[in-house]
PDB file of C-alpha atoms and ligand atoms in Angstrom:
ATOM      1  CA  MET F   1       8.528   1.521 -18.238  1.00  0.00           C
ATOM      2  CA  LYS F   2       5.747   1.906 -15.556  1.00  0.00           C
ATOM      3  CA  HIS F   3       6.730   2.198 -11.946  1.00  0.00           C
ATOM      4  CA  LYS F   4       5.041  -0.707 -10.235  1.00  0.00           C
ATOM      5  CA  ILE F   5       3.999  -0.276  -6.558  1.00  0.00           C
ATOM      6  CA  LEU F   6       2.273  -3.005  -4.323  1.00  0.00           C
ATOM      7  CA  PHE F   7       1.122  -2.163  -0.914  1.00  0.00           C
ATOM      8  CA  ILE F   8       1.023  -4.683   1.673  1.00  0.00           C
ATOM      9  CA  CYS F   9      -0.604  -5.381   5.094  1.00  0.00           C
ATOM     10  CA  LEU F  10      -1.846  -8.251   7.187  1.00  0.00           C
ATOM     11  CA  GLY F  11      -5.193  -8.864   5.767  1.00  0.00           C
ATOM     12  CA  ASN F  12      -5.406  -6.590   2.439  1.00  0.00           C
ATOM     13  CA  ILE F  13      -8.994  -5.099   3.709  1.00  0.00           C
ATOM     14  CA  CYS F  14      -7.979  -2.185   5.694  1.00  0.00           C
ATOM     15  CA  ARG F  15      -4.533  -0.621   5.456  1.00  0.00           C
ATOM     16  CA  SER F  16      -3.094  -1.567   2.188  1.00  0.00           C
ATOM     17  CA  PRO F  17      -6.248  -1.033   0.084  1.00  0.00           C
ATOM     18  CA  MET F  18      -6.475   2.345   1.593  1.00  0.00           C
ATOM     19  CA  ALA F  19      -3.069   2.972   0.375  1.00  0.00           C
ATOM     20  CA  GLU F  20      -3.559   1.428  -2.982  1.00  0.00           C
ATOM     21  CA  PHE F  21      -6.633   3.709  -3.805  1.00  0.00           C
ATOM     22  CA  VAL F  22      -5.316   6.855  -2.378  1.00  0.00           C
ATOM     23  CA  MET F  23      -2.080   6.562  -4.333  1.00  0.00           C
ATOM     24  CA  LYS F  24      -4.143   5.745  -7.625  1.00  0.00           C
ATOM     25  CA  ASP F  25      -6.129   9.222  -6.812  1.00  0.00           C
ATOM     26  CA  ILE F  26      -3.139  11.447  -6.293  1.00  0.00           C
ATOM     27  CA  VAL F  27      -1.096   9.632  -8.953  1.00  0.00           C
ATOM     28  CA  SER F  28      -4.534  10.568 -11.110  1.00  0.00           C
ATOM     29  CA  LYS F  29      -4.382  14.367 -10.001  1.00  0.00           C
ATOM     30  CA  ALA F  30      -0.857  14.583 -10.631  1.00  0.00           C
ATOM     31  CA  GLY F  31      -1.742  13.574 -14.320  1.00  0.00           C
ATOM     32  CA  LEU F  32       0.553  10.502 -14.044  1.00  0.00           C
ATOM     33  CA  THR F  33      -1.725   7.642 -14.109  1.00  0.00           C
ATOM     34  CA  HIS F  34      -0.080   6.197 -17.280  1.00  0.00           C
ATOM     35  CA  GLU F  35       3.402   6.286 -15.296  1.00  0.00           C
ATOM     36  CA  PHE F  36       2.335   3.640 -12.753  1.00  0.00           C
ATOM     37  CA  GLU F  37       0.814   0.513 -12.038  1.00  0.00           C
ATOM     38  CA  ILE F  38      -0.609  -0.025  -8.405  1.00  0.00           C
ATOM     39  CA  ALA F  39      -2.227  -2.745  -6.321  1.00  0.00           C
ATOM     40  CA  SER F  40      -2.299  -3.905  -2.986  1.00  0.00           C
ATOM     41  CA  ALA F  41      -2.278  -7.481  -1.354  1.00  0.00           C
ATOM     42  CA  ALA F  42      -1.722  -9.431   1.940  1.00  0.00           C
ATOM     43  CA  THR F  43       0.748 -11.244   4.082  1.00  0.00           C
ATOM     44  CA  SER F  44      -1.997 -13.702   5.218  1.00  0.00           C
ATOM     45  CA  THR F  45      -4.766 -15.755   3.683  1.00  0.00           C
ATOM     46  CA  TYR F  46      -7.009 -14.580   6.720  1.00  0.00           C
ATOM     47  CA  GLU F  47      -9.521 -12.508   4.279  1.00  0.00           C
ATOM     48  CA  ILE F  48      -8.701 -13.896   0.774  1.00  0.00           C
ATOM     49  CA  GLY F  49     -11.664 -13.047  -1.546  1.00  0.00           C
ATOM     50  CA  ASN F  50     -13.268 -10.410   0.871  1.00  0.00           C
ATOM     51  CA  PRO F  51     -14.150  -6.851  -0.115  1.00  0.00           C
ATOM     52  CA  VAL F  52     -12.631  -3.672   1.252  1.00  0.00           C
ATOM     53  CA  TYR F  53     -13.444  -3.612   4.947  1.00  0.00           C
ATOM     54  CA  PRO F  54     -16.850  -1.154   5.375  1.00  0.00           C
ATOM     55  CA  PRO F  55     -15.285   1.763   7.494  1.00  0.00           C
ATOM     56  CA  ALA F  56     -12.198   2.028   5.380  1.00  0.00           C
ATOM     57  CA  ARG F  57     -14.435   1.857   2.236  1.00  0.00           C
ATOM     58  CA  GLN F  58     -16.537   4.715   3.973  1.00  0.00           C
ATOM     59  CA  LYS F  59     -13.129   6.689   4.486  1.00  0.00           C
ATOM     60  CA  LEU F  60     -12.178   6.735   1.009  1.00  0.00           C
ATOM     61  CA  ALA F  61     -15.939   7.440  -0.173  1.00  0.00           C
ATOM     62  CA  GLU F  62     -15.943  10.511   2.199  1.00  0.00           C
ATOM     63  CA  GLN F  63     -13.204  11.912  -0.041  1.00  0.00           C
ATOM     64  CA  GLY F  64     -14.657  10.733  -3.347  1.00  0.00           C
ATOM     65  CA  ILE F  65     -12.514   7.734  -3.924  1.00  0.00           C
ATOM     66  CA  ALA F  66     -14.092   4.151  -4.869  1.00  0.00           C
ATOM     67  CA  CYS F  67     -12.895   0.760  -4.432  1.00  0.00           C
ATOM     68  CA  ASP F  68     -15.227  -1.279  -5.935  1.00  0.00           C
ATOM     69  CA  GLY F  69     -14.209  -4.611  -7.338  1.00  0.00           C
ATOM     70  CA  LYS F  70     -11.192  -4.917  -4.892  1.00  0.00           C
ATOM     71  CA  THR F  71     -10.743  -8.029  -3.132  1.00  0.00           C
ATOM     72  CA  ALA F  72      -8.446  -9.460  -0.795  1.00  0.00           C
ATOM     73  CA  ARG F  73      -5.623 -11.482  -2.130  1.00  0.00           C
ATOM     74  CA  GLN F  74      -2.304 -12.860  -1.010  1.00  0.00           C
ATOM     75  CA  MET F  75       1.175 -11.813  -2.023  1.00  0.00           C
ATOM     76  CA  THR F  76       2.670 -14.245  -4.593  1.00  0.00           C
ATOM     77  CA  LYS F  77       6.350 -15.094  -5.640  1.00  0.00           C
ATOM     78  CA  LYS F  78       5.206 -13.470  -9.013  1.00  0.00           C
ATOM     79  CA  ASP F  79       4.394 -10.025  -7.322  1.00  0.00           C
ATOM     80  CA  TYR F  80       7.946 -10.361  -5.653  1.00  0.00           C
ATOM     81  CA  GLU F  81       9.558 -10.338  -8.836  1.00  0.00           C
ATOM     82  CA  TYR F  82       6.857  -8.023 -10.988  1.00  0.00           C
ATOM     83  CA  TYR F  83       6.508  -5.264  -8.532  1.00  0.00           C
ATOM     84  CA  ASP F  84       9.427  -2.390  -7.945  1.00  0.00           C
ATOM     85  CA  TYR F  85       8.097  -1.015  -4.757  1.00  0.00           C
ATOM     86  CA  ILE F  86       6.955  -3.488  -2.342  1.00  0.00           C
ATOM     87  CA  VAL F  87       5.547  -0.718   0.331  1.00  0.00           C
ATOM     88  CA  ALA F  88       4.083  -2.329   3.918  1.00  0.00           C
ATOM     89  CA  MET F  89       2.251  -0.842   6.347  1.00  0.00           C
ATOM     90  CA  ASP F  90       3.871  -1.801   9.336  1.00  0.00           C
ATOM     91  CA  SER F  91       7.265  -3.742  10.691  1.00  0.00           C
ATOM     92  CA  SER F  92       5.524  -6.898  11.098  1.00  0.00           C
ATOM     93  CA  ASN F  93       4.621  -7.246   7.939  1.00  0.00           C
ATOM     94  CA  ILE F  94       7.974  -6.843   6.729  1.00  0.00           C
ATOM     95  CA  SER F  95       9.165  -9.188   9.043  1.00  0.00           C
ATOM     96  CA  ASN F  96       6.689 -11.681   7.564  1.00  0.00           C
ATOM     97  CA  LEU F  97       7.343 -10.584   3.977  1.00  0.00           C
ATOM     98  CA  LYS F  98      11.060 -11.406   4.511  1.00  0.00           C
ATOM     99  CA  LYS F  99      10.381 -15.002   5.793  1.00  0.00           C
ATOM    100  CA  MET F 100       8.054 -15.277   2.758  1.00  0.00           C
ATOM    101  CA  PHE F 101      10.453 -14.139   0.109  1.00  0.00           C
ATOM    102  CA  ASN F 102      13.782 -15.294   0.845  1.00  0.00           C
ATOM    103  CA  ASN F 103      14.922 -12.089   3.046  1.00  0.00           C
ATOM    104  CA  ASP F 104      14.329  -9.823   0.075  1.00  0.00           C
ATOM    105  CA  PRO F 105      17.061 -10.622  -2.126  1.00  0.00           C
ATOM    106  CA  ASP F 106      16.203  -7.634  -4.498  1.00  0.00           C
ATOM    107  CA  ASN F 107      15.719  -5.251  -1.819  1.00  0.00           C
ATOM    108  CA  LYS F 108      12.142  -4.044  -2.528  1.00  0.00           C
ATOM    109  CA  PHE F 109      10.449  -3.798   0.838  1.00  0.00           C
ATOM    110  CA  SER F 110      10.059  -0.497   2.358  1.00  0.00           C
ATOM    111  CA  LEU F 111       7.777   0.892   5.165  1.00  0.00           C
ATOM    112  CA  LEU F 112       5.172   3.248   3.842  1.00  0.00           C
ATOM    113  CA  MET F 113       5.652   5.820   6.686  1.00  0.00           C
ATOM    114  CA  ASP F 114       9.628   5.830   6.108  1.00  0.00           C
ATOM    115  CA  TYR F 115       8.882   7.870   3.095  1.00  0.00           C
ATOM    116  CA  THR F 116       7.790  11.052   5.393  1.00  0.00           C
ATOM    117  CA  THR F 117       9.411  12.808   8.036  1.00  0.00           C
ATOM    118  CA  ARG F 118       7.979  10.716  10.807  1.00  0.00           C
ATOM    119  CA  PRO F 119       8.946   7.009  10.369  1.00  0.00           C
ATOM    120  CA  ALA F 120       6.377   4.825  12.047  1.00  0.00           C
ATOM    121  CA  ASP F 121       3.865   2.020  11.581  1.00  0.00           C
ATOM    122  CA  VAL F 122       0.748   2.912   9.909  1.00  0.00           C
ATOM    123  CA  ALA F 123      -2.143   3.394  12.537  1.00  0.00           C
ATOM    124  CA  ASP F 124      -3.837  -0.152  12.622  1.00  0.00           C
ATOM    125  CA  PRO F 125      -7.512   0.283  12.763  1.00  0.00           C
ATOM    126  CA  TRP F 126      -8.075  -3.468  13.410  1.00  0.00           C
ATOM    127  CA  TYR F 127      -8.008  -3.094  17.000  1.00  0.00           C
ATOM    128  CA  THR F 128      -8.618   0.427  17.510  1.00  0.00           C
ATOM    129  CA  ARG F 129     -11.394   1.254  15.174  1.00  0.00           C
ATOM    130  CA  ASP F 130      -9.500   4.500  14.501  1.00  0.00           C
ATOM    131  CA  PHE F 131      -9.751   4.801  10.621  1.00  0.00           C
ATOM    132  CA  ARG F 132      -9.267   8.429  10.412  1.00  0.00           C
ATOM    133  CA  ALA F 133      -6.018   7.839  12.078  1.00  0.00           C
ATOM    134  CA  THR F 134      -5.218   5.403   9.277  1.00  0.00           C
ATOM    135  CA  TRP F 135      -6.373   7.905   6.916  1.00  0.00           C
ATOM    136  CA  ASN F 136      -4.309  10.640   7.887  1.00  0.00           C
ATOM    137  CA  ASP F 137      -1.000   8.247   7.863  1.00  0.00           C
ATOM    138  CA  VAL F 138      -1.889   6.579   4.747  1.00  0.00           C
ATOM    139  CA  THR F 139      -2.174   9.927   2.876  1.00  0.00           C
ATOM    140  CA  GLU F 140       0.794  11.354   4.193  1.00  0.00           C
ATOM    141  CA  GLY F 141       2.736   8.375   3.276  1.00  0.00           C
ATOM    142  CA  CYS F 142       1.391   8.262  -0.052  1.00  0.00           C
ATOM    143  CA  ASP F 143       2.014  11.869  -0.862  1.00  0.00           C
ATOM    144  CA  ALA F 144       5.427  11.177   0.084  1.00  0.00           C
ATOM    145  CA  LEU F 145       5.962   8.083  -1.659  1.00  0.00           C
ATOM    146  CA  LEU F 146       5.003   9.905  -4.946  1.00  0.00           C
ATOM    147  CA  LYS F 147       7.517  12.478  -4.051  1.00  0.00           C
ATOM    148  CA  PHE F 148      10.371  10.172  -3.770  1.00  0.00           C
ATOM    149  CA  ILE F 149       9.337   8.165  -7.079  1.00  0.00           C
ATOM    150  CA  VAL F 150       8.773  11.771  -9.202  1.00  0.00           C
ATOM    151  CA  GLU F 151      12.160  12.904  -7.844  1.00  0.00           C
ATOM    152  CA  THR F 152      13.959   9.498  -8.019  1.00  0.00           C
ATOM    153  CA  HIS F 153      13.026   8.922 -11.673  1.00  0.00           C
ATOM    154  CA  GLN F 154      12.492  12.936 -12.680  1.00  0.00           C
ATOM    155  CA  LEU F 155       8.935  12.418 -13.532  1.00  0.00           C
ATOM    156  CA  PRO F 156       7.323  15.882 -15.334  1.00  0.00           C
ATOM    157  CA  LEU F 157       4.975  17.250 -12.648  1.00  0.00           C
TER     158      LEU F 157
HETATM  159  P1  4NP J 201      -5.512  -4.862   7.696  1.00  0.00           P
HETATM  160  O1  4NP J 201      -6.402  -5.280   8.770  1.00  0.00           O
HETATM  161  O2  4NP J 201      -4.286  -5.606   7.572  1.00  0.00           O
HETATM  162  O3  4NP J 201      -5.002  -3.371   7.344  1.00  0.00           O
HETATM  163  O4  4NP J 201      -6.240  -5.564   6.460  1.00  0.00           O
HETATM  164  C1  4NP J 201      -6.765  -6.379   9.179  1.00  0.00           C
HETATM  165  C2  4NP J 201      -7.742  -7.301   8.665  1.00  0.00           C
HETATM  166  C3  4NP J 201      -7.653  -8.668   9.164  1.00  0.00           C
HETATM  167  C4  4NP J 201      -7.006  -8.998  10.509  1.00  0.00           C
HETATM  168  C5  4NP J 201      -5.894  -8.002  10.812  1.00  0.00           C
HETATM  169  C6  4NP J 201      -5.911  -6.967  10.440  1.00  0.00           C
HETATM  170  N1  4NP J 201      -7.135 -10.187  11.021  1.00  0.00           N
HETATM  171  O5  4NP J 201      -6.777 -10.696  11.807  1.00  0.00           O
HETATM  172  O6  4NP J 201      -8.196 -10.966  10.380  1.00  0.00           O
END
């Protein structure tokens, strides 16, 4: 059975798509693509249908990671049932998610940086324009999340 991860942020054009495509990349480099299903979605409707925001796309491209075809979508109740790990970028995402999905009865919500040794919100580039800080948080968080899942499920590395 695949490990299904859904990354969440407010708009699904900056932080959560970066996490989606970074995670796909590190999972692929670990030879574990067949073990995972990875996607991202928004809490809001603000950016539905829009592609990954150009500076976020650029940050991924600098590392050889493509995100072609990804467009923003809002998380649904089906997603709540389907995904195992619903991983948010910041604490306001978590409070929005809890309101939207009945206070998380299946205990699926977590914060990306809580898998690291420095729990925090992922740096939000929407106001700061600092996409490098977001990149650093996202890569550190995704590395730690993969390690957690590998250890929890004793996946072969
Ligand atoms: P994201 O960034 O949640 O990382 O995709 C944002 C995108 C859009 C808005 C805010 C943050 N917005 O207010 O429209």
